Coordinates of C-alpha atoms in Angstrom, one line a residue:
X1385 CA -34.2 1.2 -45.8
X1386 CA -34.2 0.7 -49.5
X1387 CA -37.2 -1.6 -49.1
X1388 CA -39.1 1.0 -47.2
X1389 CA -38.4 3.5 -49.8
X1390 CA -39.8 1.4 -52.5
X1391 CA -43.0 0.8 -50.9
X1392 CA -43.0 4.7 -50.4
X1393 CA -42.4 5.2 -54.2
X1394 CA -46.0 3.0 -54.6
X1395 CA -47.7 4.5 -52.3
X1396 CA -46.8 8.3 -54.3
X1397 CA -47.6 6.4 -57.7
X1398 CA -50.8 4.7 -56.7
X1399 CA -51.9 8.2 -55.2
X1400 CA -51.8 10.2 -59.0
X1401 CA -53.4 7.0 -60.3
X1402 CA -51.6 4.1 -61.5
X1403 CA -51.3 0.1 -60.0
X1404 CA -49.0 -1.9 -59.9
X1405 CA -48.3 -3.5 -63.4
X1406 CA -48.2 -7.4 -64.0
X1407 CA -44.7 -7.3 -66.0
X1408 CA -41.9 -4.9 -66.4
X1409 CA -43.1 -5.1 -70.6
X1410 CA -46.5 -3.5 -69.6
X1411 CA -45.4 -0.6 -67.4
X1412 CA -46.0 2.6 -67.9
X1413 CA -43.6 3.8 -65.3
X1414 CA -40.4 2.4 -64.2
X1415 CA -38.5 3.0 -61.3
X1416 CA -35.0 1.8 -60.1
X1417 CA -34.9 2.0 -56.5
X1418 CA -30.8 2.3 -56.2
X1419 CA -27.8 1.4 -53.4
X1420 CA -24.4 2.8 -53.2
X1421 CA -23.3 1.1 -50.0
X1422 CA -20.9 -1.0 -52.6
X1423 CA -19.8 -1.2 -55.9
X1424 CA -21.9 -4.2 -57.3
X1425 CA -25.3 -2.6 -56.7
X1426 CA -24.1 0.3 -58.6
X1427 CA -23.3 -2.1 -61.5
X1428 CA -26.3 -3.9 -61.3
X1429 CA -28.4 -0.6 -62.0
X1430 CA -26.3 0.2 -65.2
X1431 CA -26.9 -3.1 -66.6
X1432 CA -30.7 -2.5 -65.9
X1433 CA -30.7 0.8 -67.2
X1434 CA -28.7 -0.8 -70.5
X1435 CA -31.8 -3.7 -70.5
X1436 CA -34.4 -0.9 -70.4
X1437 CA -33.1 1.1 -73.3
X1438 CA -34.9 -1.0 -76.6
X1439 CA -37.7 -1.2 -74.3
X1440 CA -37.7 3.0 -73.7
X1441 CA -37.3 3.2 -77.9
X1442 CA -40.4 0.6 -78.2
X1443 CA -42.7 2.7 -76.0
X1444 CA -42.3 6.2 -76.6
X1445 CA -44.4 7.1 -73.8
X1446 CA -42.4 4.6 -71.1
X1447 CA -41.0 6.7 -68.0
X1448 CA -37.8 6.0 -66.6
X1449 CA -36.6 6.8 -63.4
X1450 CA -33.6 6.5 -61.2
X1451 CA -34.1 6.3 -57.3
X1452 CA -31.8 6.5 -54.3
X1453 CA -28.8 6.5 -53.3
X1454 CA -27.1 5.9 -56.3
X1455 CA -29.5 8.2 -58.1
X1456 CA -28.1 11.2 -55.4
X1457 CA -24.3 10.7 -55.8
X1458 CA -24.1 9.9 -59.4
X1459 CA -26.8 11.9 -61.4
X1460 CA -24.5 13.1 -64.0
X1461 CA -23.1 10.4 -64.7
X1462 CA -26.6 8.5 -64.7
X1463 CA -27.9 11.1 -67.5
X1464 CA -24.4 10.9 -69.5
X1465 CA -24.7 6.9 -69.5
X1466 CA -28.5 6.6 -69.9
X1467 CA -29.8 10.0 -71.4
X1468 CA -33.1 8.3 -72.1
X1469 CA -34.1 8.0 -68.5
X1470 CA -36.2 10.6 -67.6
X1471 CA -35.4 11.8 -64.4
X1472 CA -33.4 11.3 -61.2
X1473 CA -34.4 11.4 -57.2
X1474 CA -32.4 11.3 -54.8
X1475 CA -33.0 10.4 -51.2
X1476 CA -34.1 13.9 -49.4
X1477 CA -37.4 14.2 -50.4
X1478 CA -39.7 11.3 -52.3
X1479 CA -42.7 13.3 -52.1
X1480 CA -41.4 14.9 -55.1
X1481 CA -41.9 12.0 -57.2
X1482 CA -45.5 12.6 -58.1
X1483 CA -44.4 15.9 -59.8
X1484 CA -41.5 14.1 -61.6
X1485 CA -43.6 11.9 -63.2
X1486 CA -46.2 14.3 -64.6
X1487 CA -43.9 16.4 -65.9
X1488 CA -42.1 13.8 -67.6
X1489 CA -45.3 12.1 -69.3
X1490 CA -46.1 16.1 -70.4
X1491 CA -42.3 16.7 -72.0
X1492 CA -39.4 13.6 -71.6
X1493 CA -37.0 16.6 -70.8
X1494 CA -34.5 15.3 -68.3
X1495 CA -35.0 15.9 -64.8
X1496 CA -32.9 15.7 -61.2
X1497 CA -33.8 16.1 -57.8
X1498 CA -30.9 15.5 -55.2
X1499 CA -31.1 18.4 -53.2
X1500 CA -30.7 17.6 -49.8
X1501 CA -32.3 19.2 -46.3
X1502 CA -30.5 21.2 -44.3
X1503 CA -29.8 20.8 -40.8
X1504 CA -29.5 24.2 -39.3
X1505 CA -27.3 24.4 -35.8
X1506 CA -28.1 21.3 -33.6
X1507 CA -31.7 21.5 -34.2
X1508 CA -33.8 19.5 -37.3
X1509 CA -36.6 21.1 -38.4
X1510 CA -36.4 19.5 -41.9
X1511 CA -37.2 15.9 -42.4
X1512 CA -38.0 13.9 -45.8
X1513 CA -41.7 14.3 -46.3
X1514 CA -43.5 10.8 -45.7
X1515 CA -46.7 9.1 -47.2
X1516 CA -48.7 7.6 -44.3
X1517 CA -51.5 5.6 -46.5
X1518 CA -49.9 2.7 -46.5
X1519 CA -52.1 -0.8 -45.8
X1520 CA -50.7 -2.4 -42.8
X1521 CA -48.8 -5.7 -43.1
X1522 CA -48.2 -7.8 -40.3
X1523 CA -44.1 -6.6 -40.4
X1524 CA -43.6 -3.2 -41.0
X1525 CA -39.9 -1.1 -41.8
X1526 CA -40.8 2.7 -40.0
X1527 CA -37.7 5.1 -40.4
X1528 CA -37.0 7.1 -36.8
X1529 CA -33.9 8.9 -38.1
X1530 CA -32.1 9.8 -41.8
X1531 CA -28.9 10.2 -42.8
X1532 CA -25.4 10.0 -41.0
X1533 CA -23.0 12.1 -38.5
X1534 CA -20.1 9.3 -38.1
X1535 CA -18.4 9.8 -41.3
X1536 CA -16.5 6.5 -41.5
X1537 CA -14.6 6.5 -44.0
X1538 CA -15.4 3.9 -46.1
X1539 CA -19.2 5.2 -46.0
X1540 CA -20.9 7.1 -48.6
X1541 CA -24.2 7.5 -46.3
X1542 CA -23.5 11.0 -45.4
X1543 CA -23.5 11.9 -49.2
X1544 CA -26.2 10.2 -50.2
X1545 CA -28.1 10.7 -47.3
X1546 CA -27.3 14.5 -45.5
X1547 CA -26.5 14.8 -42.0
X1548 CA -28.4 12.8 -39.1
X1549 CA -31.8 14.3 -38.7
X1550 CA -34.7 12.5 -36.1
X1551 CA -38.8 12.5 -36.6
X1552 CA -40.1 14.2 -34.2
X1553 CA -41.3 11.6 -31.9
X1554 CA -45.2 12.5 -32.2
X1555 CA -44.9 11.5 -35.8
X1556 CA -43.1 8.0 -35.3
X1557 CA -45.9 7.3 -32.7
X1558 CA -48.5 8.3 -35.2
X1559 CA -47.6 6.4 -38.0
X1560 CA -46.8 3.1 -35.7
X1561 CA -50.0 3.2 -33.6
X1562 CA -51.9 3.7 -37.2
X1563 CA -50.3 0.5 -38.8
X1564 CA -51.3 -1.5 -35.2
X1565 CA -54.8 -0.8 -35.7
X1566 CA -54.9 -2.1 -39.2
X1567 CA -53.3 -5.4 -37.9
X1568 CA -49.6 -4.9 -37.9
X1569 CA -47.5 -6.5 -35.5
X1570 CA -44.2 -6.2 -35.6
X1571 CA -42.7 -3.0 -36.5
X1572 CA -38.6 -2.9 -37.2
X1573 CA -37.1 1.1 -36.5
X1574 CA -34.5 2.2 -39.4
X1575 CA -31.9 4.5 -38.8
X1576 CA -28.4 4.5 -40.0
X1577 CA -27.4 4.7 -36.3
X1578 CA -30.5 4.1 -35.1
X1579 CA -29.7 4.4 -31.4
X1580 CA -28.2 8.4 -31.7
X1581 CA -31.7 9.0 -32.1
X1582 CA -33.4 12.2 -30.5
X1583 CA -30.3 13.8 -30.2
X1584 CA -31.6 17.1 -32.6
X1585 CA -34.8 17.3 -32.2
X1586 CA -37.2 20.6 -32.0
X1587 CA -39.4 19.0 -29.2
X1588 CA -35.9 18.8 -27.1
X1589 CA -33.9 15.9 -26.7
X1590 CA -35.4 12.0 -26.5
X1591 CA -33.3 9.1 -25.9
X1592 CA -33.5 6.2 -28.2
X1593 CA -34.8 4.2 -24.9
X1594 CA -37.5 6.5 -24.5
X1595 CA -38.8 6.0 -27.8
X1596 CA -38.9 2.4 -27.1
X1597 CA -41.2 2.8 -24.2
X1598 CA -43.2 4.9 -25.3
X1599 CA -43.9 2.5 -28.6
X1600 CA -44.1 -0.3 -26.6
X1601 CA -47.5 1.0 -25.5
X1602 CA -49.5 1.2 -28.3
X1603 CA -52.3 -1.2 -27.9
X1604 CA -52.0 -4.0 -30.8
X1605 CA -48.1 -4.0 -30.9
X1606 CA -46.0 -7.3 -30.4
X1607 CA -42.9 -6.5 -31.6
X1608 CA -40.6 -4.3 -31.7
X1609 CA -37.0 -4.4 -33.8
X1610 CA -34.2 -1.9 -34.7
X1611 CA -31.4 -1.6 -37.1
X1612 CA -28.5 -0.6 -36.8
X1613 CA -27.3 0.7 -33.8
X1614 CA -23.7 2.1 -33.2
X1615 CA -21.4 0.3 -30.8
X1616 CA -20.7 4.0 -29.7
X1617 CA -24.4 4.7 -28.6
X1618 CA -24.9 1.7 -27.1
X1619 CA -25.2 3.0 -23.4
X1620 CA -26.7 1.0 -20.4
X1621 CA -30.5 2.9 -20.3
X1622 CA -30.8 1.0 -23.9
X1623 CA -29.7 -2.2 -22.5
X1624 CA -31.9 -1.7 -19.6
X1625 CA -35.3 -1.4 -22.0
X1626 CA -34.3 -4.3 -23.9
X1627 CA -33.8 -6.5 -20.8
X1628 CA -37.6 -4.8 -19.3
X1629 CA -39.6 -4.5 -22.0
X1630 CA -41.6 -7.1 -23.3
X1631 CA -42.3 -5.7 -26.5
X1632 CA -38.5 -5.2 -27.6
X1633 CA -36.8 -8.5 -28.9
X1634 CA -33.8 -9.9 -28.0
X1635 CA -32.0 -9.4 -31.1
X1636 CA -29.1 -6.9 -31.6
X1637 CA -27.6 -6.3 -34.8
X1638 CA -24.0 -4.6 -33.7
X1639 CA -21.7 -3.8 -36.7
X1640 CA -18.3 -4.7 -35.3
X1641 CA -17.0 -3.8 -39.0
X1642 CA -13.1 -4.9 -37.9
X1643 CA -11.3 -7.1 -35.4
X1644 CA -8.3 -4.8 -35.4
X1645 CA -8.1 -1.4 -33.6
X1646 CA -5.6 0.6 -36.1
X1647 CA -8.3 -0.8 -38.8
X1648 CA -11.2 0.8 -37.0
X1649 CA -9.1 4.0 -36.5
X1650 CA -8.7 4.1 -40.5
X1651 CA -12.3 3.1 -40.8
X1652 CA -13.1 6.3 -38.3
X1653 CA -15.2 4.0 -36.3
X1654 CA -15.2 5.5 -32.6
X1655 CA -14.7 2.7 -30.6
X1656 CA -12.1 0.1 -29.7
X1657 CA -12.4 -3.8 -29.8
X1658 CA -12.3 -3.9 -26.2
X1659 CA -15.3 -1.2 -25.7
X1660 CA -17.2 -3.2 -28.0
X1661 CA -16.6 -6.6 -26.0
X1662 CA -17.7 -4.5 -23.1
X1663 CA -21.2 -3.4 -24.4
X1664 CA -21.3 -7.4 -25.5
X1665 CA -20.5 -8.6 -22.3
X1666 CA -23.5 -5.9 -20.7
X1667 CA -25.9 -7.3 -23.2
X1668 CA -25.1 -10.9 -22.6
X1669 CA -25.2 -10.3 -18.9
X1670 CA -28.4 -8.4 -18.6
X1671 CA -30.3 -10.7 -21.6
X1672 CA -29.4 -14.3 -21.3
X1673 CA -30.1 -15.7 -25.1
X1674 CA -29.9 -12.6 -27.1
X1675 CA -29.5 -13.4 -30.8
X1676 CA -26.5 -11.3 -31.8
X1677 CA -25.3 -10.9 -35.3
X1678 CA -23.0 -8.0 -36.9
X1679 CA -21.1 -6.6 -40.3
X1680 CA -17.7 -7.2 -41.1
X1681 CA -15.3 -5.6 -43.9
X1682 CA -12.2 -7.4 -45.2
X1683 CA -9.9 -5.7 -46.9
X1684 CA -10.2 -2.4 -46.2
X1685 CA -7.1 -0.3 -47.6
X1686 CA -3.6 -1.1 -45.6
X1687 CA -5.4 -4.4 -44.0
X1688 CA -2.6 -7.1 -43.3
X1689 CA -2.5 -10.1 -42.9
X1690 CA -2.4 -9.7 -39.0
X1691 CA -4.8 -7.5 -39.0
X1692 CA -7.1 -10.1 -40.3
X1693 CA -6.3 -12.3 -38.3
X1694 CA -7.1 -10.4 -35.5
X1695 CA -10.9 -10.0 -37.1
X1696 CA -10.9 -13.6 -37.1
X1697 CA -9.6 -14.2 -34.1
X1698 CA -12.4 -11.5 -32.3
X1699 CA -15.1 -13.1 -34.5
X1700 CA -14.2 -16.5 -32.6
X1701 CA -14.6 -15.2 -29.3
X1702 CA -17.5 -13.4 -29.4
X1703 CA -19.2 -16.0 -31.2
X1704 CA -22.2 -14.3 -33.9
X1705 CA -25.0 -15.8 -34.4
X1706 CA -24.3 -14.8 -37.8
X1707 CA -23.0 -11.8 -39.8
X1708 CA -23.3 -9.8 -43.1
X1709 CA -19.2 -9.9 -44.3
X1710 CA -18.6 -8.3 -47.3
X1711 CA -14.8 -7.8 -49.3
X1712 CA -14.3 -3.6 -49.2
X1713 CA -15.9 -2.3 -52.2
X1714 CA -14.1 1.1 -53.3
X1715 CA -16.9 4.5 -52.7
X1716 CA -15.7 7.1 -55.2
X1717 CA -15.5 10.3 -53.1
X1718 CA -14.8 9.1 -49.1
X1719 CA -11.7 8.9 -48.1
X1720 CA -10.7 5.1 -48.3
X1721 CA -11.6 5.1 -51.7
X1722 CA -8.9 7.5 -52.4
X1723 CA -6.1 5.6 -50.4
X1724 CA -3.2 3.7 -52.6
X1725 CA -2.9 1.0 -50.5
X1726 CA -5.8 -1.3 -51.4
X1727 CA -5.5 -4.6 -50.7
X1728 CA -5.8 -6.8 -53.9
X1729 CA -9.1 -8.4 -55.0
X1730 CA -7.4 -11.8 -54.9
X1731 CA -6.4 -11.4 -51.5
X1732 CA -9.6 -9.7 -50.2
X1733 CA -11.7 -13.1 -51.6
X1734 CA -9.6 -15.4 -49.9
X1735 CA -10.1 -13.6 -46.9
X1736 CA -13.8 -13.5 -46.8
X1737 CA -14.1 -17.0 -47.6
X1738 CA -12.2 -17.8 -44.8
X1739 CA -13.9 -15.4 -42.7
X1740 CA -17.5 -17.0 -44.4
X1741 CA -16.6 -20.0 -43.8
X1742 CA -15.9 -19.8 -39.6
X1743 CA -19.2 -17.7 -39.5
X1744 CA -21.1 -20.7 -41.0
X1745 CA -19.5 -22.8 -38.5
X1746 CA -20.2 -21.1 -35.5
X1747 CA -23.7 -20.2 -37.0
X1748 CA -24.2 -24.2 -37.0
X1749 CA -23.0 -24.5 -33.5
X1750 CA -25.1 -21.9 -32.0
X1751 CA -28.4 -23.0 -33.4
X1752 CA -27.8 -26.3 -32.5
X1753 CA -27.9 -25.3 -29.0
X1754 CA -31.6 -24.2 -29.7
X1755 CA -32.6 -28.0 -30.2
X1756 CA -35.2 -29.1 -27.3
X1757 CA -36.2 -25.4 -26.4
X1758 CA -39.4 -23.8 -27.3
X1759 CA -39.5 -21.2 -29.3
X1760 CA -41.8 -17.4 -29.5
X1761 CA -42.8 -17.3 -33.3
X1762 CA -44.3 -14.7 -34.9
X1763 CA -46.1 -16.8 -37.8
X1764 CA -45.5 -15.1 -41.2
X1765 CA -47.1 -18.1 -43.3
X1766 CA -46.8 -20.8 -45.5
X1767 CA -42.9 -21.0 -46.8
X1768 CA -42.5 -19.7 -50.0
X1769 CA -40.0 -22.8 -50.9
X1770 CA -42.4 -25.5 -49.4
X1771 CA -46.4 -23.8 -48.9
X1772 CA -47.1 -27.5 -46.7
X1773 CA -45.0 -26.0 -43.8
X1774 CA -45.3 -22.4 -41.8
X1775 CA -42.5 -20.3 -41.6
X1776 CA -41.7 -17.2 -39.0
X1777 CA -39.0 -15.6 -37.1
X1778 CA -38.3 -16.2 -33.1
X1779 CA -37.9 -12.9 -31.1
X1780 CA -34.0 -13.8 -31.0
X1781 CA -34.5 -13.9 -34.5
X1782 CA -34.2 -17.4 -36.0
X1783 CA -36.3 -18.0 -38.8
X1784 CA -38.4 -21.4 -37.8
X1785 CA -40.3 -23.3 -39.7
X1786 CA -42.7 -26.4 -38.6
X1787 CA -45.6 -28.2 -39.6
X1788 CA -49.2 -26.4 -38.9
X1789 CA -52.6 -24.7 -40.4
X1790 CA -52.1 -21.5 -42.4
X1791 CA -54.8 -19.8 -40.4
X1792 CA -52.5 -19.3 -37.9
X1793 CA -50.7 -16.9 -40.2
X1794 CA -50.2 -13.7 -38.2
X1795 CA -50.4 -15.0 -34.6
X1796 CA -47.7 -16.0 -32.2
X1797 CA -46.9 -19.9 -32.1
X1798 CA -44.9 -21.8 -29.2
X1799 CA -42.6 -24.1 -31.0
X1800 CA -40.2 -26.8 -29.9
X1801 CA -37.1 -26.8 -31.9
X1802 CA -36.6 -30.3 -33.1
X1803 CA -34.1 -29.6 -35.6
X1804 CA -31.1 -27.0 -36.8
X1805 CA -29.4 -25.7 -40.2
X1806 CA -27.2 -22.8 -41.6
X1807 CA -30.2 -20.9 -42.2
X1808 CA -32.5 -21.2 -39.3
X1809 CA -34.8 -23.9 -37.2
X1810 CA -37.4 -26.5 -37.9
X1811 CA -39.7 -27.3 -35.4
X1812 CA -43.5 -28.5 -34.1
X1813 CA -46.4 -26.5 -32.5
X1814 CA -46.6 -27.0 -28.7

């Protein structure tokens, strides 16, 4: 999402005139584009801001600007520890950045924007405005759905982002079939729970399955992706468009997020381990050699040692093709962060090493299973660690690379996997 947003942010800057600058030391305008999902990228963007600071006395007319999530649940703070930055945006409405920017080359008066749309009732009539000049890339991010209902309560989404609200479904179409006639490909859906979509829109109710049909035919269009649906959502119409339609990869990125029922009670997550085996066992059933990957969370408040090893123990028998596993990072203002029973840091890193370490097993296992078979790839290019070999993802989502001419760049490639690592595949062209 955060990616997406950035490339928004150009698109709003390049409109009122200015290009992208060679160096940070010849910018006119700087913007931090922030994340609050955990602590570190929160301290990150204080360093930077304490990095920019000689460089915002040295060019009086430098603009500085705070983006995101971080820029809609801290402001204050951000103005109190950085009071030469120039303005904060939050995440309901980047449209307004053009304005920001004027106004702060006219008069470095500090300025914030984090109001954020309401939903009235059931129904979404206000969604964050959207710059569709874009130039299409051969992978594009298109957001279907913002902000959060769920609430878990480690999560600061719902803050930073506002309640769940849909684009209308004419709009998604719009924007997708636009970027297919320029030459993109593959287009990846972002929602926070991507599959609730449709549930609040004006135009009536669209399941998240429907949306997948009716992108699926636009003319031009490989690919299709999503992220991240909700173990809750995941109902069999969905399962039943992934297995049918072409266009739709097998890939599923399911946030299990615990091993443990009491810890997904505490977490507010609103399903058990044994519903979420269920919808595993439907996927694996209905789509023989789906790439399945997931986030954990170790060490949320009150987690013992049991507890964890019940994560460890689920993580074993379902069997990831690989997962983002993180140590609990404390959100000021939800619920966990509040608790008094946090686990210790010491304790929390020795967990997720342990945790890292099966995952990067099992990850070894499973793509060595891929040796001998032949592969879809969508080819991305030359490798940006070694430009003598092309590099690209599978549609179960394994990055490949293999030996071949870069004018293939942007076309699909069979490939026979003749080799395996942590990270992906290596392979030749069939």
């Amino acid at each position: 999402m955060n990616e997406e947003d950035s490339e928004q942010m150009a698109l709003y800057l390049e409109g009122i005139g200015f290009s992208k600058a060679d160096s940070i030391l010849e910018a006119q305008v700087i913007l931090l584009n922030t994340c609050s999902v955990r602590k570190k990228p929160e301290d990150k963007a204080f360093s930077m801001l304490g990095e920019l600071e000689p460089l915002r006395w040295m060019k009086q007319d430098l603009i500085i600007g705070v983006c995101g999530c971080m820029a809609q649940a801290r402001a204050d703070e951000i103005k109190r520890r950085a009071p030469y930055v120039d303005f904060v945006l939050g995440t309901g409405d980047l449209g307004q950045l053009p304005g920001l920017v004027e106004e702060a080359a006219q008069n470095h008066r500090f300025q914030k924007r984090v109001d954020l749309p309401e939903r009235k009732g059931k129904i979404v009539e206000d969604v964050p405005q959207r710059h569709l000049g874009r130039i299409p890339k051969l992978k594009a991010f298109v957001p279907i759905q913002y902000g959060c209902d769920k609430f878990c309560t480690f999560c600061i989404v719902p803050t930073t982002r506002g309640r769940e609200r849909s684009r209308p479904t004419a709009d998604i179409l719009k924007e997708v079939s636009t970027l297919a006639e320029g030459g993109t490909r593959e287009v990846t859906l972002l929602g926070q729970t991507v599959n609730s979509y449709g549930k609040n829109l004006l135009e009536g109710r669209v399941p998240f399955s429907a949306l997948l049909l009716k992108l699926s035919e636009i003319p031009g269009l490989q690919r299709i992706r999503y992220t991240s649906p909700y173990p809750r959502d995941f109902r069999t119409d969905l399962i039943e468009t992934i297995r049918d339609c072409p266009k739709v990869m097998e890939h599923c990125h399911l946030p299990l997020q615990s091993g443990d029922d009491e810890m997904l009670k505490e977490m507010h997550r609103l399903y058990s381990v044994d519903s979420y085996l269920e919808i595993i066992a439907k996927l694996r059933e209905e789509i023989p050699g789906l790439g399945l990957t997931t986030d954990i969370i170790v060490g949320f408040p009150g987690e013992t040692d049991e507890q964890f090893e019940n994560t460890m123990k689920v993580m074993e028998l379902v069997r990831f093709d690989g997962a983002y596993m993180f140590a609990y990072s404390i959100r000021p203002g939800t619920p966990a962060g509040d608790r008094k029973d946090q686990v210790p840091e010491k304790v929390k890193k020795q967990r997720l090493n342990r945790l890292i370490e099966q995952q990067n097993r099992i990850t070894c296992e499973i793509n060595d299973t891929y040796l001998g078979k032949t592969l879809e790839v969508l080819v991305e290019g030359p490798s940006s660690k070694n430009p003598e070999v092309l590099q690209g993802y599978s549609r179960e989502y394994k990055m490949v690379h293999f030996s071949g001419s870069p004018d293939r760049a942007g076309r699909l490639a069979q490939v026979r996997v003749t080799g395996s690592r942590l990270w992906g595949l290596t392979g030749e062209l069939v």
